[in-house]
PDB file of C-alpha atoms in Angstrom:
ATOM      1  CA  MET A   1       6.510   6.095 -22.781  1.00 96.00           C
ATOM      2  CA  LYS A   2       8.763   8.002 -20.388  1.00 98.00           C
ATOM      3  CA  VAL A   3       8.023   7.070 -16.786  1.00 98.00           C
ATOM      4  CA  GLY A   4       9.259   8.857 -13.680  1.00 98.00           C
ATOM      5  CA  ILE A   5       9.336   6.942 -10.393  1.00 98.00           C
ATOM      6  CA  LEU A   6       9.882   8.460  -6.959  1.00 98.00           C
ATOM      7  CA  GLY A   7      11.434   5.899  -4.628  1.00 97.00           C
ATOM      8  CA  LEU A   8      13.004   2.517  -5.374  1.00 97.00           C
ATOM      9  CA  GLY A   9      11.782   0.398  -2.507  1.00 95.00           C
ATOM     10  CA  LEU A  10       9.765  -2.769  -3.008  1.00 95.00           C
ATOM     11  CA  ILE A  11       6.901  -0.982  -4.774  1.00 96.00           C
ATOM     12  CA  GLY A  12       8.890   1.613  -6.700  1.00 97.00           C
ATOM     13  CA  GLY A  13      11.544  -0.911  -7.666  1.00 97.00           C
ATOM     14  CA  SER A  14       8.942  -3.373  -8.904  1.00 98.00           C
ATOM     15  CA  LEU A  15       7.255  -0.625 -10.916  1.00 98.00           C
ATOM     16  CA  ALA A  16      10.591   0.306 -12.469  1.00 98.00           C
ATOM     17  CA  ARG A  17      11.309  -3.313 -13.389  1.00 98.00           C
ATOM     18  CA  ALA A  18       7.831  -3.806 -14.869  1.00 98.00           C
ATOM     19  CA  TYR A  19       8.012  -0.737 -17.116  1.00 98.00           C
ATOM     20  CA  ALA A  20      11.606  -1.340 -18.170  1.00 98.00           C
ATOM     21  CA  LEU A  21      10.744  -4.940 -19.064  1.00 97.00           C
ATOM     22  CA  GLU A  22       8.037  -3.659 -21.417  1.00 97.00           C
ATOM     23  CA  GLY A  23      10.498  -1.345 -23.179  1.00 97.00           C
ATOM     24  CA  HIS A  24       9.554   1.951 -21.567  1.00 98.00           C
ATOM     25  CA  THR A  25      12.123   4.549 -20.506  1.00 98.00           C
ATOM     26  CA  VAL A  26      12.332   4.722 -16.723  1.00 98.00           C
ATOM     27  CA  TYR A  27      13.714   7.650 -14.726  1.00 98.00           C
ATOM     28  CA  ALA A  28      13.908   7.440 -10.947  1.00 98.00           C
ATOM     29  CA  GLN A  29      14.716   9.435  -7.833  1.00 97.00           C
ATOM     30  CA  GLU A  30      16.108   7.650  -4.797  1.00 97.00           C
ATOM     31  CA  THR A  31      17.793   9.136  -1.732  1.00 94.00           C
ATOM     32  CA  ASP A  32      20.216   6.208  -1.529  1.00 95.00           C
ATOM     33  CA  GLU A  33      22.660   6.749  -4.387  1.00 95.00           C
ATOM     34  CA  GLN A  34      23.932   3.163  -4.167  1.00 96.00           C
ATOM     35  CA  ILE A  35      20.434   1.795  -4.743  1.00 97.00           C
ATOM     36  CA  LEU A  36      19.900   4.152  -7.673  1.00 97.00           C
ATOM     37  CA  SER A  37      23.231   3.120  -9.196  1.00 97.00           C
ATOM     38  CA  PHE A  38      22.401  -0.556  -8.758  1.00 96.00           C
ATOM     39  CA  ALA A  39      18.952  -0.053 -10.324  1.00 97.00           C
ATOM     40  CA  ILE A  40      20.596   1.579 -13.342  1.00 97.00           C
ATOM     41  CA  LEU A  41      23.158  -1.212 -13.639  1.00 96.00           C
ATOM     42  CA  SER A  42      20.397  -3.824 -13.414  1.00 95.00           C
ATOM     43  CA  GLY A  43      18.458  -2.190 -16.247  1.00 96.00           C
ATOM     44  CA  ALA A  44      15.412  -1.327 -14.169  1.00 97.00           C
ATOM     45  CA  VAL A  45      16.185   2.401 -14.429  1.00 98.00           C
ATOM     46  CA  HIS A  46      17.700   4.210 -17.391  1.00 98.00           C
ATOM     47  CA  ALA A  47      18.683   7.514 -15.753  1.00 98.00           C
ATOM     48  CA  PRO A  48      18.059   9.659 -12.672  1.00 98.00           C
ATOM     49  CA  LEU A  49      14.826  11.637 -12.526  1.00 97.00           C
ATOM     50  CA  ASP A  50      16.303  15.125 -12.518  1.00 95.00           C
ATOM     51  CA  GLU A  51      14.643  18.503 -13.007  1.00 91.00           C
ATOM     52  CA  GLU A  52      14.858  18.340 -16.803  1.00 94.00           C
ATOM     53  CA  ARG A  53      13.496  14.804 -17.083  1.00 97.00           C
ATOM     54  CA  ILE A  54      10.500  15.511 -14.835  1.00 98.00           C
ATOM     55  CA  ALA A  55       9.056  17.677 -17.628  1.00 97.00           C
ATOM     56  CA  GLN A  56       9.578  14.874 -20.154  1.00 97.00           C
ATOM     57  CA  CYS A  57       7.617  12.245 -18.223  1.00 98.00           C
ATOM     58  CA  GLU A  58       4.220  11.155 -19.482  1.00 98.00           C
ATOM     59  CA  LEU A  59       3.627   9.134 -16.320  1.00 98.00           C
ATOM     60  CA  ILE A  60       4.936   9.821 -12.807  1.00 98.00           C
ATOM     61  CA  LEU A  61       4.520   7.284 -10.014  1.00 98.00           C
ATOM     62  CA  LEU A  62       5.046   8.377  -6.402  1.00 98.00           C
ATOM     63  CA  ALA A  63       6.197   5.376  -4.367  1.00 97.00           C
ATOM     64  CA  ILE A  64       7.495   6.744  -1.071  1.00 95.00           C
ATOM     65  CA  TYR A  65       5.779   7.587   2.244  1.00 93.00           C
ATOM     66  CA  PRO A  66       2.547   9.644   2.036  1.00 94.00           C
ATOM     67  CA  ASP A  67       3.953  12.912   3.381  1.00 94.00           C
ATOM     68  CA  GLY A  68       7.055  12.578   1.226  1.00 95.00           C
ATOM     69  CA  SER A  69       5.011  11.900  -1.910  1.00 97.00           C
ATOM     70  CA  ALA A  70       2.745  14.896  -1.379  1.00 97.00           C
ATOM     71  CA  SER A  71       5.679  17.148  -0.463  1.00 97.00           C
ATOM     72  CA  TRP A  72       7.583  16.100  -3.587  1.00 98.00           C
ATOM     73  CA  LEU A  73       4.605  16.954  -5.761  1.00 98.00           C
ATOM     74  CA  GLU A  74       4.175  20.303  -4.026  1.00 97.00           C
ATOM     75  CA  ASN A  75       7.813  21.120  -4.788  1.00 97.00           C
ATOM     76  CA  HIS A  76       7.863  19.881  -8.383  1.00 98.00           C
ATOM     77  CA  ALA A  77       4.336  20.521  -9.667  1.00 98.00           C
ATOM     78  CA  PRO A  78       5.395  23.527 -11.802  1.00 97.00           C
ATOM     79  CA  GLN A  79       7.857  21.332 -13.731  1.00 97.00           C
ATOM     80  CA  ILE A  80       5.350  18.586 -14.594  1.00 98.00           C
ATOM     81  CA  SER A  81       3.931  18.574 -18.105  1.00 97.00           C
ATOM     82  CA  PRO A  82       0.211  19.454 -18.306  1.00 97.00           C
ATOM     83  CA  SER A  83      -0.250  16.295 -20.378  1.00 97.00           C
ATOM     84  CA  ALA A  84       1.265  14.063 -17.712  1.00 98.00           C
ATOM     85  CA  LEU A  85      -0.553  11.566 -15.511  1.00 98.00           C
ATOM     86  CA  VAL A  86       0.598  11.378 -11.878  1.00 98.00           C
ATOM     87  CA  LEU A  87      -0.358   8.543  -9.507  1.00 98.00           C
ATOM     88  CA  ASP A  88       0.704   7.902  -5.971  1.00 97.00           C
ATOM     89  CA  CYS A  89       1.082   4.395  -4.553  1.00 96.00           C
ATOM     90  CA  CYS A  90       0.670   5.222  -0.870  1.00 94.00           C
ATOM     91  CA  GLY A  91      -1.127   3.139   1.737  1.00 93.00           C
ATOM     92  CA  ILE A  92      -3.455   5.943   2.811  1.00 95.00           C
ATOM     93  CA  LYS A  93      -5.338   8.331   0.565  1.00 96.00           C
ATOM     94  CA  GLN A  94      -7.057  11.176   2.428  1.00 96.00           C
ATOM     95  CA  GLU A  95      -4.000  13.321   3.176  1.00 93.00           C
ATOM     96  CA  VAL A  96      -2.294  12.605  -0.143  1.00 97.00           C
ATOM     97  CA  CYS A  97      -5.361  13.329  -2.257  1.00 97.00           C
ATOM     98  CA  ALA A  98      -6.282  16.442  -0.257  1.00 97.00           C
ATOM     99  CA  ARG A  99      -2.852  17.897  -1.008  1.00 97.00           C
ATOM    100  CA  CYS A 100      -2.383  16.633  -4.560  1.00 98.00           C
ATOM    101  CA  PHE A 101      -5.760  17.186  -6.252  1.00 98.00           C
ATOM    102  CA  PRO A 102      -5.485  21.001  -5.900  1.00 98.00           C
ATOM    103  CA  LEU A 103      -1.959  20.931  -7.339  1.00 98.00           C
ATOM    104  CA  ALA A 104      -3.142  19.050 -10.415  1.00 98.00           C
ATOM    105  CA  GLU A 105      -5.967  21.516 -10.916  1.00 97.00           C
ATOM    106  CA  LYS A 106      -3.621  24.492 -10.529  1.00 97.00           C
ATOM    107  CA  TYR A 107      -0.867  23.280 -12.864  1.00 97.00           C
ATOM    108  CA  GLY A 108      -2.964  21.374 -15.391  1.00 97.00           C
ATOM    109  CA  PHE A 109      -1.659  17.812 -15.079  1.00 98.00           C
ATOM    110  CA  THR A 110      -3.822  14.856 -13.989  1.00 98.00           C
ATOM    111  CA  PHE A 111      -3.501  13.301 -10.540  1.00 98.00           C
ATOM    112  CA  VAL A 112      -5.173  10.061  -9.465  1.00 98.00           C
ATOM    113  CA  GLY A 113      -4.742   8.408  -6.089  1.00 98.00           C
ATOM    114  CA  GLY A 114      -3.660   4.798  -6.297  1.00 97.00           C
ATOM    115  CA  HIS A 115      -2.938   1.860  -4.012  1.00 97.00           C
ATOM    116  CA  PRO A 116      -1.515  -1.342  -5.510  1.00 96.00           C
ATOM    117  CA  MET A 117      -2.709  -4.205  -3.300  1.00 93.00           C
ATOM    118  CA  ALA A 118       0.480  -6.212  -3.556  1.00 90.00           C
ATOM    119  CA  GLY A 119       3.625  -6.679  -1.543  1.00 81.00           C
ATOM    120  CA  THR A 120       5.653  -8.998   0.637  1.00 78.00           C
ATOM    121  CA  GLN A 121       6.870  -8.939   4.210  1.00 75.00           C
ATOM    122  CA  PHE A 122      10.231  -7.749   2.883  1.00 80.00           C
ATOM    123  CA  SER A 123      11.095  -4.217   1.821  1.00 84.00           C
ATOM    124  CA  GLY A 124      13.718  -2.664  -0.398  1.00 91.00           C
ATOM    125  CA  PHE A 125      14.810  -2.725  -4.024  1.00 94.00           C
ATOM    126  CA  LYS A 126      16.583  -6.074  -3.663  1.00 93.00           C
ATOM    127  CA  TYR A 127      13.211  -7.764  -3.141  1.00 93.00           C
ATOM    128  CA  SER A 128      11.498  -5.977  -6.035  1.00 95.00           C
ATOM    129  CA  ARG A 129      10.396  -7.902  -9.108  1.00 96.00           C
ATOM    130  CA  ALA A 130       8.666  -7.083 -12.368  1.00 96.00           C
ATOM    131  CA  THR A 131       5.862  -9.560 -11.660  1.00 96.00           C
ATOM    132  CA  LEU A 132       4.888  -8.241  -8.211  1.00 97.00           C
ATOM    133  CA  PHE A 133       1.617  -6.695  -9.420  1.00 97.00           C
ATOM    134  CA  ARG A 134       0.485  -9.358 -11.878  1.00 97.00           C
ATOM    135  CA  GLY A 135      -3.062 -10.365 -11.068  1.00 97.00           C
ATOM    136  CA  ALA A 136      -3.207  -8.058  -8.031  1.00 96.00           C
ATOM    137  CA  PRO A 137      -6.007  -5.552  -7.346  1.00 96.00           C
ATOM    138  CA  MET A 138      -5.382  -1.843  -7.859  1.00 97.00           C
ATOM    139  CA  VAL A 139      -7.475   0.710  -5.968  1.00 97.00           C
ATOM    140  CA  LEU A 140      -8.009   4.080  -7.652  1.00 98.00           C
ATOM    141  CA  VAL A 141      -9.180   7.384  -6.179  1.00 98.00           C
ATOM    142  CA  PRO A 142      -9.888   9.719  -9.119  1.00 97.00           C
ATOM    143  CA  PRO A 143     -10.796  13.412  -8.788  1.00 96.00           C
ATOM    144  CA  VAL A 144     -14.215  12.654 -10.323  1.00 91.00           C
ATOM    145  CA  PHE A 145     -16.094   9.362 -10.624  1.00 86.00           C
ATOM    146  CA  ASP A 146     -17.944   9.728 -13.924  1.00 86.00           C
ATOM    147  CA  ASP A 147     -14.912  10.259 -16.165  1.00 90.00           C
ATOM    148  CA  ILE A 148     -14.730   6.934 -17.983  1.00 93.00           C
ATOM    149  CA  SER A 149     -12.028   8.180 -20.349  1.00 95.00           C
ATOM    150  CA  LEU A 150      -9.793   9.025 -17.379  1.00 96.00           C
ATOM    151  CA  LEU A 151     -10.181   5.548 -15.912  1.00 95.00           C
ATOM    152  CA  GLU A 152      -9.358   3.987 -19.266  1.00 96.00           C
ATOM    153  CA  ARG A 153      -6.312   6.243 -19.512  1.00 97.00           C
ATOM    154  CA  VAL A 154      -5.125   5.083 -16.087  1.00 98.00           C
ATOM    155  CA  LYS A 155      -5.683   1.417 -16.923  1.00 97.00           C
ATOM    156  CA  GLU A 156      -3.737   1.812 -20.165  1.00 97.00           C
ATOM    157  CA  ALA A 157      -0.883   3.609 -18.389  1.00 98.00           C
ATOM    158  CA  LEU A 158      -0.672   0.829 -15.794  1.00 98.00           C
ATOM    159  CA  LYS A 159      -0.881  -2.032 -18.290  1.00 98.00           C
ATOM    160  CA  PRO A 160       2.811  -3.021 -17.940  1.00 98.00           C
ATOM    161  CA  CYS A 161       2.150  -3.826 -14.262  1.00 98.00           C
ATOM    162  CA  GLY A 162      -0.421  -6.497 -15.120  1.00 97.00           C
ATOM    163  CA  PHE A 163      -2.984  -5.672 -12.442  1.00 97.00           C
ATOM    164  CA  GLY A 164      -5.795  -8.196 -12.273  1.00 97.00           C
ATOM    165  CA  SER A 165      -8.587  -5.802 -11.319  1.00 96.00           C
ATOM    166  CA  PHE A 166      -9.341  -2.157 -10.628  1.00 96.00           C
ATOM    167  CA  SER A 167     -11.707  -0.691  -8.073  1.00 95.00           C
ATOM    168  CA  VAL A 168     -12.724   2.946  -7.693  1.00 96.00           C
ATOM    169  CA  THR A 169     -13.522   4.561  -4.370  1.00 97.00           C
ATOM    170  CA  THR A 170     -13.220   7.755  -2.351  1.00 97.00           C
ATOM    171  CA  ALA A 171     -10.204   8.612  -0.219  1.00 97.00           C
ATOM    172  CA  GLU A 172     -12.339   8.368   2.923  1.00 97.00           C
ATOM    173  CA  ASP A 173     -13.748   4.946   2.093  1.00 97.00           C
ATOM    174  CA  HIS A 174     -10.334   3.689   1.059  1.00 97.00           C
ATOM    175  CA  ASP A 175      -8.749   4.624   4.375  1.00 97.00           C
ATOM    176  CA  LYS A 176     -11.601   3.124   6.370  1.00 98.00           C
ATOM    177  CA  MET A 177     -11.375  -0.190   4.522  1.00 96.00           C
ATOM    178  CA  ILE A 178      -7.575  -0.346   4.471  1.00 96.00           C
ATOM    179  CA  ALA A 179      -7.460   0.027   8.255  1.00 97.00           C
ATOM    180  CA  PHE A 180      -9.273  -3.319   8.426  1.00 97.00           C
ATOM    181  CA  THR A 181      -7.778  -5.244   5.506  1.00 94.00           C
ATOM    182  CA  SER A 182      -4.150  -4.143   5.714  1.00 94.00           C
ATOM    183  CA  GLN A 183      -3.183  -2.063   8.722  1.00 96.00           C
ATOM    184  CA  MET A 184      -4.881  -4.184  11.384  1.00 97.00           C
ATOM    185  CA  PRO A 185      -3.312  -7.473  10.184  1.00 96.00           C
ATOM    186  CA  HIS A 186       0.133  -5.894  10.495  1.00 96.00           C
ATOM    187  CA  ILE A 187      -0.582  -4.691  14.037  1.00 97.00           C
ATOM    188  CA  LEU A 188      -2.056  -8.041  15.094  1.00 97.00           C
ATOM    189  CA  SER A 189       0.793 -10.054  13.594  1.00 96.00           C
ATOM    190  CA  ASN A 190       3.426  -7.806  15.111  1.00 97.00           C
ATOM    191  CA  ALA A 191       1.806  -7.940  18.554  1.00 97.00           C
ATOM    192  CA  TYR A 192       1.129 -11.681  18.481  1.00 95.00           C
ATOM    193  CA  ILE A 193       4.764 -12.625  17.838  1.00 96.00           C
ATOM    194  CA  LYS A 194       5.816 -10.843  21.061  1.00 96.00           C
ATOM    195  CA  SER A 195       4.580 -13.730  23.223  1.00 94.00           C
ATOM    196  CA  PRO A 196       7.520 -15.327  25.060  1.00 94.00           C
ATOM    197  CA  THR A 197       6.182 -18.676  23.857  1.00 93.00           C
ATOM    198  CA  ALA A 198       7.170 -17.730  20.297  1.00 89.00           C
ATOM    199  CA  LEU A 199      10.816 -18.325  21.096  1.00 90.00           C
ATOM    200  CA  ASN A 200      10.123 -22.059  21.390  1.00 85.00           C
ATOM    201  CA  HIS A 201       7.607 -22.535  18.579  1.00 87.00           C
ATOM    202  CA  LYS A 202       9.786 -24.635  16.261  1.00 85.00           C
ATOM    203  CA  GLY A 203       8.393 -28.103  15.807  1.00 79.00           C
ATOM    204  CA  PHE A 204       4.981 -27.016  17.082  1.00 83.00           C
ATOM    205  CA  SER A 205       3.828 -24.613  14.358  1.00 80.00           C
ATOM    206  CA  ALA A 206       2.268 -25.088  10.943  1.00 85.00           C
ATOM    207  CA  GLY A 207       0.245 -23.103   8.415  1.00 88.00           C
ATOM    208  CA  SER A 208      -1.887 -21.070  10.790  1.00 92.00           C
ATOM    209  CA  TYR A 209       1.189 -19.810  12.641  1.00 90.00           C
ATOM    210  CA  LYS A 210       2.970 -18.918   9.409  1.00 91.00           C
ATOM    211  CA  ASP A 211      -0.098 -17.112   8.022  1.00 90.00           C
ATOM    212  CA  LEU A 212      -0.577 -15.101  11.188  1.00 92.00           C
ATOM    213  CA  THR A 213       3.053 -14.073  11.656  1.00 92.00           C
ATOM    214  CA  ARG A 214       4.140 -13.412   8.066  1.00 91.00           C
ATOM    215  CA  VAL A 215       3.673  -9.635   8.193  1.00 91.00           C
ATOM    216  CA  ALA A 216       5.153  -9.220  11.668  1.00 93.00           C
ATOM    217  CA  TRP A 217       8.347  -8.651   9.667  1.00 91.00           C
ATOM    218  CA  LEU A 218       7.659  -5.093   8.499  1.00 90.00           C
ATOM    219  CA  ASN A 219       9.121  -1.677   7.760  1.00 89.00           C
ATOM    220  CA  ALA A 220       8.466  -0.073  11.156  1.00 93.00           C
ATOM    221  CA  PRO A 221       8.834   3.647  10.245  1.00 91.00           C
ATOM    222  CA  MET A 222       6.607   3.296   7.180  1.00 90.00           C
ATOM    223  CA  TRP A 223       3.827   1.428   8.982  1.00 93.00           C
ATOM    224  CA  ALA A 224       3.986   3.751  11.991  1.00 95.00           C
ATOM    225  CA  GLU A 225       3.400   6.718   9.685  1.00 93.00           C
ATOM    226  CA  LEU A 226       0.500   4.961   7.974  1.00 94.00           C
ATOM    227  CA  PHE A 227      -1.132   4.028  11.302  1.00 96.00           C
ATOM    228  CA  LEU A 228      -0.903   7.554  12.672  1.00 96.00           C
ATOM    229  CA  GLU A 229      -2.125   9.201   9.475  1.00 95.00           C
ATOM    230  CA  ASN A 230      -5.141   6.881   9.542  1.00 96.00           C
ATOM    231  CA  ARG A 231      -5.546   7.126  13.312  1.00 97.00           C
ATOM    232  CA  GLU A 232      -9.329   7.278  13.681  1.00 97.00           C
ATOM    233  CA  ASN A 233      -9.958   4.267  11.448  1.00 98.00           C
ATOM    234  CA  VAL A 234      -7.176   2.234  13.063  1.00 98.00           C
ATOM    235  CA  LEU A 235      -8.477   3.030  16.547  1.00 98.00           C
ATOM    236  CA  PHE A 236     -11.980   1.938  15.550  1.00 98.00           C
ATOM    237  CA  GLU A 237     -10.676  -1.430  14.307  1.00 98.00           C
ATOM    238  CA  LEU A 238      -8.442  -1.888  17.357  1.00 98.00           C
ATOM    239  CA  ASP A 239     -11.299  -1.156  19.764  1.00 98.00           C
ATOM    240  CA  THR A 240     -13.611  -3.521  17.891  1.00 98.00           C
ATOM    241  CA  TYR A 241     -11.010  -6.282  17.993  1.00 98.00           C
ATOM    242  CA  LEU A 242     -10.166  -5.739  21.663  1.00 98.00           C
ATOM    243  CA  ASN A 243     -13.862  -5.978  22.563  1.00 97.00           C
ATOM    244  CA  SER A 244     -14.093  -9.284  20.713  1.00 97.00           C
ATOM    245  CA  LEU A 245     -10.939 -10.605  22.354  1.00 97.00           C
ATOM    246  CA  ASN A 246     -12.275  -9.694  25.790  1.00 98.00           C
ATOM    247  CA  ALA A 247     -15.414 -11.707  25.096  1.00 98.00           C
ATOM    248  CA  TYR A 248     -13.342 -14.791  24.242  1.00 98.00           C
ATOM    249  CA  ARG A 249     -11.110 -14.235  27.265  1.00 98.00           C
ATOM    250  CA  GLN A 250     -14.085 -13.962  29.597  1.00 98.00           C
ATOM    251  CA  ALA A 251     -15.607 -17.175  28.282  1.00 98.00           C
ATOM    252  CA  VAL A 252     -12.310 -19.042  28.780  1.00 98.00           C
ATOM    253  CA  ALA A 253     -11.777 -17.546  32.240  1.00 98.00           C
ATOM    254  CA  ASP A 254     -15.308 -18.538  33.270  1.00 98.00           C
ATOM    255  CA  GLY A 255     -14.987 -22.034  31.811  1.00 98.00           C
ATOM    256  CA  ASP A 256     -18.150 -21.219  29.855  1.00 98.00           C
ATOM    257  CA  PHE A 257     -18.235 -23.878  27.151  1.00 98.00           C
ATOM    258  CA  ASP A 258     -21.577 -22.800  25.667  1.00 98.00           C
ATOM    259  CA  ARG A 259     -20.521 -19.140  25.404  1.00 98.00           C
ATOM    260  CA  LEU A 260     -17.212 -20.093  23.811  1.00 98.00           C
ATOM    261  CA  VAL A 261     -18.963 -22.268  21.234  1.00 98.00           C
ATOM    262  CA  GLU A 262     -21.348 -19.392  20.536  1.00 98.00           C
ATOM    263  CA  LEU A 263     -18.473 -16.966  19.936  1.00 98.00           C
ATOM    264  CA  LEU A 264     -16.638 -19.412  17.678  1.00 97.00           C
ATOM    265  CA  GLU A 265     -19.778 -20.151  15.676  1.00 98.00           C
ATOM    266  CA  GLU A 266     -20.361 -16.408  15.240  1.00 97.00           C
ATOM    267  CA  GLY A 267     -16.858 -15.999  13.818  1.00 97.00           C
ATOM    268  CA  LYS A 268     -17.279 -18.978  11.522  1.00 96.00           C
ATOM    269  CA  LYS A 269     -20.604 -17.625  10.254  1.00 97.00           C
ATOM    270  CA  ARG A 270     -19.114 -14.180   9.634  1.00 96.00           C
ATOM    271  CA  LYS A 271     -16.271 -15.761   7.644  1.00 95.00           C
ATOM    272  CA  GLU A 272     -18.830 -17.563   5.488  1.00 95.00           C
ATOM    273  CA  GLU A 273     -20.739 -14.301   4.966  1.00 95.00           C
ATOM    274  CA  VAL A 274     -17.748 -12.181   3.967  1.00 92.00           C
ATOM    275  CA  ASP A 275     -16.374 -14.854   1.630  1.00 90.00           C
ATOM    276  CA  GLY A 276     -19.738 -15.246  -0.096  1.00 81.00           C
TER     277      GLY A 276
END
């Protein structure tokens, strides 16, 4: 299979490595020529994804920022083979799908929104690895929900990645859920580490500190774009969290032991509920 990949960051680079490892031909576009050259030398990419090779690709994976992915498809849709499958790997889905579904319908290829639920706190090709997606969930946003053959086609196309599960949803539901499960943890971690006390944490921190601060190390421009493009959902989660924090703060300020126990028990019970 000939695979075209847009972007060679952590996600795009890991996709390239996974497909190359399975013997597929990988073409890639990357604005940083040094990264592209290194990817070719490392064997993760076989050649640049130029105008001629776009038409040869059976699978195209868009692995840059949402606006950039949609803009690239708008500019190159006429060159894509009608038999090709195109997936994006962006962190939000409403804008991307709204712009890309009509293009697929107009030019005859197949577009499916995608979000691989895998990553690390580090970004860039140097941190990419072929095994990044093994066992990880993959969220799909197809143009229609009753096309079983399409879903099987997508699963087969993504087999080299080794995803552990697939879930199907709408772009709206995806963005609402991802604001809670992914975007909020990055905001909370990044804000938490700004305490002046953090500078002296060594020798006083263990697992809970490491878990909470891991994703404070992030790609700021990428996450800022994702937050703003999912603004309403992020604001809802932020307001909900701030209201909860204020309740804890008030109980501590008042020295209200019973209220504090009540709040902590509520959180413990909710954790039990959501974890089944």
